[in-house]
Amino acid sequence: MIKIFKITALLEGISLLLLLFFAMPMKYIFDLPIYVRVIGMAHGLLFIAYILLAIMNKMEEKWELKKFIIICLASIIPFGTFYIEKKYLRHA
């Protein structure tokens, strides 16, 4: 389960960066909102999968509440999931 979570965390992090640094500028600078719709939908689905997998791993791996909250909050910070993978999931 942790391997799937690590892959999802990577994809979620990439999708957030694409949304913030590609799709949003395309929408507001070049008036092309289609990128926000497409990348935003992918990011939303990956975000939901990330949180659900975090909940499942919390129960399976018996994570402390503090670790679980940090892992969940990292999903809303750019580069946060990369930090989580390096700090908490590298040896898992």
mmCIF file with all atom_site columns, C-alpha atoms in Angstrom:
data_model
loop_
_atom_site.group_PDB
_atom_site.id
_atom_site.type_symbol
_atom_site.label_atom_id
_atom_site.label_alt_id
_atom_site.label_comp_id
_atom_site.label_asym_id
_atom_site.label_entity_id
_atom_site.label_seq_id
_atom_site.pdbx_PDB_ins_code
_atom_site.Cartn_x
_atom_site.Cartn_y
_atom_site.Cartn_z
_atom_site.occupancy
_atom_site.B_iso_or_equiv
_atom_site.pdbx_formal_charge
_atom_site.auth_seq_id
_atom_site.auth_comp_id
_atom_site.auth_asym_id
_atom_site.auth_atom_id
_atom_site.pdbx_PDB_model_num
ATOM 1  C CA . MET A 1 1  ? 0.000   0.000  0.000   1.00 0.00 ? 1  MET A CA 1
ATOM 2  C CA . ILE A 1 2  ? 2.861   2.383  0.777   1.00 0.00 ? 2  ILE A CA 1
ATOM 3  C CA . LYS A 1 3  ? 4.278   1.993  -2.750  1.00 0.00 ? 3  LYS A CA 1
ATOM 4  C CA . ILE A 1 4  ? 0.974   3.071  -4.290  1.00 0.00 ? 4  ILE A CA 1
ATOM 5  C CA . PHE A 1 5  ? 0.865   5.994  -1.860  1.00 0.00 ? 5  PHE A CA 1
ATOM 6  C CA . LYS A 1 6  ? 4.380   7.076  -2.848  1.00 0.00 ? 6  LYS A CA 1
ATOM 7  C CA . ILE A 1 7  ? 3.463   7.036  -6.549  1.00 0.00 ? 7  ILE A CA 1
ATOM 8  C CA . THR A 1 8  ? 0.254   8.947  -5.867  1.00 0.00 ? 8  THR A CA 1
ATOM 9  C CA . ALA A 1 9  ? 2.160   11.496 -3.779  1.00 0.00 ? 9  ALA A CA 1
ATOM 10 C CA . LEU A 1 10 ? 4.612   12.052 -6.631  1.00 0.00 ? 10 LEU A CA 1
ATOM 11 C CA . LEU A 1 11 ? 1.834   12.472 -9.203  1.00 0.00 ? 11 LEU A CA 1
ATOM 12 C CA . GLU A 1 12 ? -0.169  14.736 -6.892  1.00 0.00 ? 12 GLU A CA 1
ATOM 13 C CA . GLY A 1 13 ? 2.861   16.946 -6.331  1.00 0.00 ? 13 GLY A CA 1
ATOM 14 C CA . ILE A 1 14 ? 3.568   17.188 -10.050 1.00 0.00 ? 14 ILE A CA 1
ATOM 15 C CA . SER A 1 15 ? -0.074  17.990 -10.815 1.00 0.00 ? 15 SER A CA 1
ATOM 16 C CA . LEU A 1 16 ? -0.102  20.792 -8.229  1.00 0.00 ? 16 LEU A CA 1
ATOM 17 C CA . LEU A 1 17 ? 3.034   22.312 -9.735  1.00 0.00 ? 17 LEU A CA 1
ATOM 18 C CA . LEU A 1 18 ? 1.574   22.055 -13.242 1.00 0.00 ? 18 LEU A CA 1
ATOM 19 C CA . LEU A 1 19 ? -1.623  23.685 -12.053 1.00 0.00 ? 19 LEU A CA 1
ATOM 20 C CA . LEU A 1 20 ? 0.123   26.569 -10.300 1.00 0.00 ? 20 LEU A CA 1
ATOM 21 C CA . PHE A 1 21 ? 3.005   27.236 -12.671 1.00 0.00 ? 21 PHE A CA 1
ATOM 22 C CA . PHE A 1 22 ? 1.558   26.276 -16.064 1.00 0.00 ? 22 PHE A CA 1
ATOM 23 C CA . ALA A 1 23 ? -2.232  26.151 -16.118 1.00 0.00 ? 23 ALA A CA 1
ATOM 24 C CA . MET A 1 24 ? -2.892  29.273 -14.038 1.00 0.00 ? 24 MET A CA 1
ATOM 25 C CA . PRO A 1 25 ? -0.527  31.486 -16.079 1.00 0.00 ? 25 PRO A CA 1
ATOM 26 C CA . MET A 1 26 ? -2.057  30.108 -19.276 1.00 0.00 ? 26 MET A CA 1
ATOM 27 C CA . LYS A 1 27 ? -5.499  31.074 -18.002 1.00 0.00 ? 27 LYS A CA 1
ATOM 28 C CA . TYR A 1 28 ? -4.707  34.538 -16.698 1.00 0.00 ? 28 TYR A CA 1
ATOM 29 C CA . ILE A 1 29 ? -1.987  35.662 -19.105 1.00 0.00 ? 29 ILE A CA 1
ATOM 30 C CA . PHE A 1 30 ? -3.079  34.016 -22.364 1.00 0.00 ? 30 PHE A CA 1
ATOM 31 C CA . ASP A 1 31 ? -6.811  33.598 -21.640 1.00 0.00 ? 31 ASP A CA 1
ATOM 32 C CA . LEU A 1 32 ? -6.696  29.801 -22.136 1.00 0.00 ? 32 LEU A CA 1
ATOM 33 C CA . PRO A 1 33 ? -8.768  28.293 -19.298 1.00 0.00 ? 33 PRO A CA 1
ATOM 34 C CA . ILE A 1 34 ? -8.847  24.782 -20.802 1.00 0.00 ? 34 ILE A CA 1
ATOM 35 C CA . TYR A 1 35 ? -5.555  23.891 -19.098 1.00 0.00 ? 35 TYR A CA 1
ATOM 36 C CA . VAL A 1 36 ? -6.997  24.718 -15.676 1.00 0.00 ? 36 VAL A CA 1
ATOM 37 C CA . ARG A 1 37 ? -10.006 22.506 -16.378 1.00 0.00 ? 37 ARG A CA 1
ATOM 38 C CA . VAL A 1 38 ? -7.956  19.519 -17.509 1.00 0.00 ? 38 VAL A CA 1
ATOM 39 C CA . ILE A 1 39 ? -5.041  19.752 -15.090 1.00 0.00 ? 39 ILE A CA 1
ATOM 40 C CA . GLY A 1 40 ? -7.344  20.901 -12.290 1.00 0.00 ? 40 GLY A CA 1
ATOM 41 C CA . MET A 1 41 ? -9.542  17.813 -12.704 1.00 0.00 ? 41 MET A CA 1
ATOM 42 C CA . ALA A 1 42 ? -6.519  15.505 -12.698 1.00 0.00 ? 42 ALA A CA 1
ATOM 43 C CA . HIS A 1 43 ? -5.110  17.274 -9.652  1.00 0.00 ? 43 HIS A CA 1
ATOM 44 C CA . GLY A 1 44 ? -8.449  17.040 -7.830  1.00 0.00 ? 44 GLY A CA 1
ATOM 45 C CA . LEU A 1 45 ? -8.681  13.306 -8.398  1.00 0.00 ? 45 LEU A CA 1
ATOM 46 C CA . LEU A 1 46 ? -5.064  12.789 -7.344  1.00 0.00 ? 46 LEU A CA 1
ATOM 47 C CA . PHE A 1 47 ? -5.603  14.927 -4.241  1.00 0.00 ? 47 PHE A CA 1
ATOM 48 C CA . ILE A 1 48 ? -8.601  12.811 -3.207  1.00 0.00 ? 48 ILE A CA 1
ATOM 49 C CA . ALA A 1 49 ? -6.629  9.617  -3.865  1.00 0.00 ? 49 ALA A CA 1
ATOM 50 C CA . TYR A 1 50 ? -3.693  10.992 -1.835  1.00 0.00 ? 50 TYR A CA 1
ATOM 51 C CA . ILE A 1 51 ? -5.888  11.771 1.186   1.00 0.00 ? 51 ILE A CA 1
ATOM 52 C CA . LEU A 1 52 ? -7.728  8.427  1.005   1.00 0.00 ? 52 LEU A CA 1
ATOM 53 C CA . LEU A 1 53 ? -4.452  6.526  0.731   1.00 0.00 ? 53 LEU A CA 1
ATOM 54 C CA . ALA A 1 54 ? -3.030  8.551  3.632   1.00 0.00 ? 54 ALA A CA 1
ATOM 55 C CA . ILE A 1 55 ? -6.015  7.506  5.755   1.00 0.00 ? 55 ILE A CA 1
ATOM 56 C CA . MET A 1 56 ? -5.602  3.877  4.734   1.00 0.00 ? 56 MET A CA 1
ATOM 57 C CA . ASN A 1 57 ? -1.858  3.959  5.448   1.00 0.00 ? 57 ASN A CA 1
ATOM 58 C CA . LYS A 1 58 ? -2.439  5.641  8.805   1.00 0.00 ? 58 LYS A CA 1
ATOM 59 C CA . MET A 1 59 ? -4.521  2.683  9.872   1.00 0.00 ? 59 MET A CA 1
ATOM 60 C CA . GLU A 1 60 ? -2.295  0.050  8.270   1.00 0.00 ? 60 GLU A CA 1
ATOM 61 C CA . GLU A 1 61 ? 1.073   1.497  9.321   1.00 0.00 ? 61 GLU A CA 1
ATOM 62 C CA . LYS A 1 62 ? -0.236  2.850  12.663  1.00 0.00 ? 62 LYS A CA 1
ATOM 63 C CA . TRP A 1 63 ? 1.067   6.356  12.034  1.00 0.00 ? 63 TRP A CA 1
ATOM 64 C CA . GLU A 1 64 ? 0.955   8.865  14.884  1.00 0.00 ? 64 GLU A CA 1
ATOM 65 C CA . LEU A 1 65 ? -1.676  11.581 14.538  1.00 0.00 ? 65 LEU A CA 1
ATOM 66 C CA . LYS A 1 66 ? 0.993   14.285 14.170  1.00 0.00 ? 66 LYS A CA 1
ATOM 67 C CA . LYS A 1 67 ? 2.682   12.441 11.285  1.00 0.00 ? 67 LYS A CA 1
ATOM 68 C CA . PHE A 1 68 ? -0.672  11.871 9.594   1.00 0.00 ? 68 PHE A CA 1
ATOM 69 C CA . ILE A 1 69 ? -1.644  15.555 9.858   1.00 0.00 ? 69 ILE A CA 1
ATOM 70 C CA . ILE A 1 70 ? 1.734   16.674 8.484   1.00 0.00 ? 70 ILE A CA 1
ATOM 71 C CA . ILE A 1 71 ? 1.411   14.255 5.570   1.00 0.00 ? 71 ILE A CA 1
ATOM 72 C CA . CYS A 1 72 ? -2.102  15.485 4.776   1.00 0.00 ? 72 CYS A CA 1
ATOM 73 C CA . LEU A 1 73 ? -1.212  19.182 5.061   1.00 0.00 ? 73 LEU A CA 1
ATOM 74 C CA . ALA A 1 74 ? 1.807   18.722 2.800   1.00 0.00 ? 74 ALA A CA 1
ATOM 75 C CA . SER A 1 75 ? -0.527  17.984 -0.092  1.00 0.00 ? 75 SER A CA 1
ATOM 76 C CA . ILE A 1 76 ? -1.655  21.626 -0.238  1.00 0.00 ? 76 ILE A CA 1
ATOM 77 C CA . ILE A 1 77 ? 1.846   23.128 -0.219  1.00 0.00 ? 77 ILE A CA 1
ATOM 78 C CA . PRO A 1 78 ? 3.868   23.237 -3.447  1.00 0.00 ? 78 PRO A CA 1
ATOM 79 C CA . PHE A 1 79 ? 6.695   20.698 -3.225  1.00 0.00 ? 79 PHE A CA 1
ATOM 80 C CA . GLY A 1 80 ? 5.133   19.380 0.019   1.00 0.00 ? 80 GLY A CA 1
ATOM 81 C CA . THR A 1 81 ? 4.580   15.834 -1.189  1.00 0.00 ? 81 THR A CA 1
ATOM 82 C CA . PHE A 1 82 ? 8.208   15.645 -2.342  1.00 0.00 ? 82 PHE A CA 1
ATOM 83 C CA . TYR A 1 83 ? 9.326   16.616 1.158   1.00 0.00 ? 83 TYR A CA 1
ATOM 84 C CA . ILE A 1 84 ? 7.022   13.979 2.682   1.00 0.00 ? 84 ILE A CA 1
ATOM 85 C CA . GLU A 1 85 ? 8.394   11.290 0.411   1.00 0.00 ? 85 GLU A CA 1
ATOM 86 C CA . LYS A 1 86 ? 11.955  12.170 1.375   1.00 0.00 ? 86 LYS A CA 1
ATOM 87 C CA . LYS A 1 87 ? 11.361  12.614 5.120   1.00 0.00 ? 87 LYS A CA 1
ATOM 88 C CA . TYR A 1 88 ? 8.666   10.039 5.975   1.00 0.00 ? 88 TYR A CA 1
ATOM 89 C CA . LEU A 1 89 ? 8.375   7.533  3.128   1.00 0.00 ? 89 LEU A CA 1
ATOM 90 C CA . ARG A 1 90 ? 11.931  7.033  1.858   1.00 0.00 ? 90 ARG A CA 1
ATOM 91 C CA . HIS A 1 91 ? 12.576  3.960  3.988   1.00 0.00 ? 91 HIS A CA 1
ATOM 92 C CA . ALA A 1 92 ? 9.039   2.602  3.882   1.00 0.00 ? 92 ALA A CA 1
#
